[in-house]
PDB file of C-alpha atoms in Angstrom:
ATOM      1  CA  MET A   1      78.241  87.376  99.099  1.00 56.00           C
ATOM      2  CA  CYS A   2      81.685  88.392  98.525  1.00 65.00           C
ATOM      3  CA  LYS A   3      80.884  89.544  95.315  1.00 66.00           C
ATOM      4  CA  GLY A   4      78.243  91.918  96.227  1.00 68.00           C
ATOM      5  CA  PHE A   5      80.390  93.393  99.071  1.00 65.00           C
ATOM      6  CA  CYS A   6      83.304  93.952  96.216  1.00 66.00           C
ATOM      7  CA  ARG A   7      80.903  95.855  94.546  1.00 65.00           C
ATOM      8  CA  CYS A   8      79.554  98.105  97.494  1.00 65.00           C
ATOM      9  CA  LYS A   9      83.344  98.877  98.441  1.00 63.00           C
ATOM     10  CA  TRP A  10      84.573  99.182  94.862  1.00 59.00           C
ATOM     11  CA  SER A  11      86.806  96.327  95.622  1.00 67.00           C
ATOM     12  CA  THR A  12      88.861  93.652  94.215  1.00 72.00           C
ATOM     13  CA  LEU A  13      87.753  89.870  94.958  1.00 75.00           C
ATOM     14  CA  GLN A  14      91.007  88.010  95.458  1.00 81.00           C
ATOM     15  CA  PHE A  15      91.296  84.377  96.425  1.00 82.00           C
ATOM     16  CA  PHE A  16      94.271  83.169  98.164  1.00 83.00           C
ATOM     17  CA  HIS A  17      94.904  79.055  98.409  1.00 78.00           C
ATOM     18  CA  SER A  18      95.588  77.038 101.276  1.00 76.00           C
ATOM     19  CA  THR A  19      99.278  75.001 101.630  1.00 75.00           C
ATOM     20  CA  ASP A  20      97.833  71.636 102.394  1.00 73.00           C
ATOM     21  CA  ILE A  21      99.749  68.719 104.435  1.00 74.00           C
ATOM     22  CA  GLN A  22      99.264  65.160 103.777  1.00 76.00           C
ATOM     23  CA  GLY A  23     100.690  62.569 106.493  1.00 81.00           C
ATOM     24  CA  ARG A  24     102.304  62.814 109.745  1.00 84.00           C
ATOM     25  CA  GLY A  25     105.736  63.831 111.498  1.00 85.00           C
ATOM     26  CA  LYS A  26     108.466  62.994 109.215  1.00 86.00           C
ATOM     27  CA  ASN A  27     106.042  61.875 106.477  1.00 86.00           C
ATOM     28  CA  GLN A  28     104.478  64.973 105.912  1.00 83.00           C
ATOM     29  CA  ARG A  29     104.859  66.183 102.356  1.00 81.00           C
ATOM     30  CA  GLU A  30     102.809  69.039 100.746  1.00 78.00           C
ATOM     31  CA  LEU A  31     100.275  68.214  98.300  1.00 72.00           C
ATOM     32  CA  LYS A  32     101.110  70.001  94.639  1.00 75.00           C
ATOM     33  CA  GLY A  33     100.004  69.844  91.533  1.00 74.00           C
ATOM     34  CA  VAL A  34      96.702  67.964  90.389  1.00 76.00           C
ATOM     35  CA  ALA A  35      96.519  66.747  94.295  1.00 73.00           C
ATOM     36  CA  ALA A  36      96.286  70.248  95.523  1.00 72.00           C
ATOM     37  CA  GLU A  37      93.837  71.030  92.885  1.00 75.00           C
ATOM     38  CA  ALA A  38      91.613  67.934  93.805  1.00 74.00           C
ATOM     39  CA  ALA A  39      91.824  69.209  97.342  1.00 70.00           C
ATOM     40  CA  TRP A  40      91.055  72.702  96.480  1.00 70.00           C
ATOM     41  CA  ARG A  41      87.784  71.708  95.248  1.00 72.00           C
ATOM     42  CA  VAL A  42      86.684  69.686  98.054  1.00 71.00           C
ATOM     43  CA  PRO A  43      83.129  71.552  99.650  1.00 71.00           C
ATOM     44  CA  VAL A  44      83.986  73.380 102.905  1.00 65.00           C
ATOM     45  CA  LYS A  45      81.468  70.997 104.449  1.00 67.00           C
ATOM     46  CA  GLN A  46      83.156  68.061 103.489  1.00 68.00           C
ATOM     47  CA  ALA A  47      86.522  69.364 104.526  1.00 59.00           C
ATOM     48  CA  GLN A  48      85.866  70.103 108.428  1.00 59.00           C
ATOM     49  CA  ASP A  49      85.229  73.937 107.285  1.00 53.00           C
ATOM     50  CA  LEU A  50      88.479  74.371 105.945  1.00 63.00           C
ATOM     51  CA  ALA A  51      88.506  76.470 102.427  1.00 66.00           C
ATOM     52  CA  GLY A  52      91.100  75.349  99.592  1.00 70.00           C
ATOM     53  CA  LYS A  53      90.583  78.838  98.268  1.00 75.00           C
ATOM     54  CA  LEU A  54      89.584  81.660 100.478  1.00 79.00           C
ATOM     55  CA  PRO A  55      88.279  84.988  99.220  1.00 81.00           C
ATOM     56  CA  LEU A  56      89.654  87.967 101.106  1.00 84.00           C
ATOM     57  CA  ILE A  57      88.415  91.848 100.800  1.00 84.00           C
ATOM     58  CA  GLN A  58      90.288  94.649 102.045  1.00 86.00           C
ATOM     59  CA  GLY A  59      87.424  95.980 104.497  1.00 87.00           C
ATOM     60  CA  MET A  60      85.217  93.302 105.056  1.00 88.00           C
ATOM     61  CA  PRO A  61      84.219  92.167 108.407  1.00 90.00           C
ATOM     62  CA  VAL A  62      86.371  89.368 109.991  1.00 90.00           C
ATOM     63  CA  PHE A  63      85.855  87.385 113.237  1.00 88.00           C
ATOM     64  CA  CYS A  64      88.134  85.659 115.667  1.00 88.00           C
ATOM     65  CA  THR A  65      87.672  81.604 115.719  1.00 85.00           C
ATOM     66  CA  GLU A  66      89.479  81.007 118.312  1.00 88.00           C
ATOM     67  CA  ASN A  67      90.835  82.646 122.099  1.00 90.00           C
ATOM     68  CA  ILE A  68      94.021  84.380 120.653  1.00 86.00           C
ATOM     69  CA  ALA A  69      94.407  86.438 123.538  1.00 88.00           C
ATOM     70  CA  THR A  70      91.491  86.949 125.747  1.00 88.00           C
ATOM     71  CA  GLU A  71      93.101  89.169 128.248  1.00 89.00           C
ATOM     72  CA  LEU A  72      93.952  91.677 125.403  1.00 87.00           C
ATOM     73  CA  GLY A  73      90.274  91.677 123.773  1.00 86.00           C
ATOM     74  CA  LEU A  74      91.123  88.910 121.062  1.00 87.00           C
ATOM     75  CA  SER A  75      88.712  86.412 121.949  1.00 90.00           C
ATOM     76  CA  LYS A  76      86.470  83.557 119.903  1.00 92.00           C
ATOM     77  CA  GLY A  77      83.687  85.919 118.399  1.00 90.00           C
ATOM     78  CA  SER A  78      85.791  89.513 118.345  1.00 91.00           C
ATOM     79  CA  LEU A  79      84.849  91.132 115.227  1.00 94.00           C
ATOM     80  CA  GLY A  80      87.567  92.931 113.521  1.00 94.00           C
ATOM     81  CA  THR A  81      88.130  94.586 109.806  1.00 93.00           C
ATOM     82  CA  LEU A  82      90.176  93.186 107.338  1.00 91.00           C
ATOM     83  CA  VAL A  83      93.188  95.652 106.619  1.00 92.00           C
ATOM     84  CA  SER A  84      95.294  93.982 104.148  1.00 90.00           C
ATOM     85  CA  VAL A  85      97.200  90.848 103.450  1.00 89.00           C
ATOM     86  CA  LYS A  86     100.463  90.125 102.772  1.00 90.00           C
ATOM     87  CA  TYR A  87     101.001  87.002 100.287  1.00 88.00           C
ATOM     88  CA  GLU A  88     103.555  85.463  98.602  1.00 87.00           C
ATOM     89  CA  GLU A  89     102.758  84.337  94.657  1.00 88.00           C
ATOM     90  CA  ARG A  90     104.224  80.809  94.134  1.00 81.00           C
ATOM     91  CA  GLN A  91     102.814  80.367  90.799  1.00 77.00           C
ATOM     92  CA  PRO A  92     101.127  82.704  88.217  1.00 78.00           C
ATOM     93  CA  ASN A  93      97.574  83.857  89.761  1.00 79.00           C
ATOM     94  CA  GLN A  94      98.218  81.341  93.033  1.00 82.00           C
ATOM     95  CA  LYS A  95      98.233  83.628  95.888  1.00 87.00           C
ATOM     96  CA  TYR A  96      99.164  81.989  99.374  1.00 82.00           C
ATOM     97  CA  ALA A  97      98.489  84.071 102.428  1.00 85.00           C
ATOM     98  CA  VAL A  98     101.193  84.673 104.735  1.00 86.00           C
ATOM     99  CA  SER A  99      99.738  86.763 107.202  1.00 89.00           C
ATOM    100  CA  ALA A 100      96.756  89.598 107.693  1.00 89.00           C
ATOM    101  CA  THR A 101      96.555  92.718 109.038  1.00 91.00           C
ATOM    102  CA  VAL A 102      92.944  93.294 111.036  1.00 92.00           C
ATOM    103  CA  ASP A 103      91.689  96.192 112.724  1.00 93.00           C
ATOM    104  CA  PHE A 104      89.823  94.897 116.061  1.00 92.00           C
ATOM    105  CA  PRO A 105      88.225  97.745 118.196  1.00 91.00           C
ATOM    106  CA  GLY A 106      88.278  95.526 121.120  1.00 88.00           C
ATOM    107  CA  PHE A 107      92.034  95.375 121.478  1.00 87.00           C
ATOM    108  CA  LYS A 108      93.826  96.453 124.532  1.00 84.00           C
ATOM    109  CA  GLY A 109      97.368  95.561 123.947  1.00 76.00           C
ATOM    110  CA  THR A 110     100.373  97.756 123.716  1.00 76.00           C
ATOM    111  CA  PRO A 111      99.944  99.290 119.788  1.00 67.00           C
ATOM    112  CA  SER A 112     102.699  98.974 117.290  1.00 72.00           C
ATOM    113  CA  ASP A 113     101.368 101.647 115.508  1.00 73.00           C
ATOM    114  CA  ALA A 114     100.026 104.792 117.325  1.00 77.00           C
ATOM    115  CA  GLU A 115      98.187 105.571 114.589  1.00 82.00           C
ATOM    116  CA  HIS A 116      95.978 102.614 114.421  1.00 83.00           C
ATOM    117  CA  PRO A 117      96.520 101.237 117.899  1.00 85.00           C
ATOM    118  CA  HIS A 118      93.814  98.332 117.505  1.00 88.00           C
ATOM    119  CA  ARG A 119      95.324  96.626 114.507  1.00 87.00           C
ATOM    120  CA  VAL A 120      96.897  93.543 114.685  1.00 87.00           C
ATOM    121  CA  LEU A 121      98.741  91.288 112.888  1.00 86.00           C
ATOM    122  CA  LEU A 122      98.021  87.854 112.327  1.00 86.00           C
TER     123      LEU A 122
END
């Protein structure tokens, strides 16, 4: 589905890796190397719907999965369009999403950009 969307939009398919943590409290540690690779290969349905590698494409439709700010029109199920993704590259070809800018037409907050009043930084 993502590959087809890319072809239609003449966009580039990019995968962003998750940062996976094991343990709790003071015993938390980030999975790295072979352990991280193994976690990323776990099928989404076996990982409580969490993807180890997430395909993101500029212009793709997205929706809220939580009530972020219902009074501002950002609630579960709100539809939007991905505008951009800021990421860090920790190793060659391993991008980790840090934030995303999404255009939510239903957003009723104070815009940080007058030209694009419905854009939200997540």
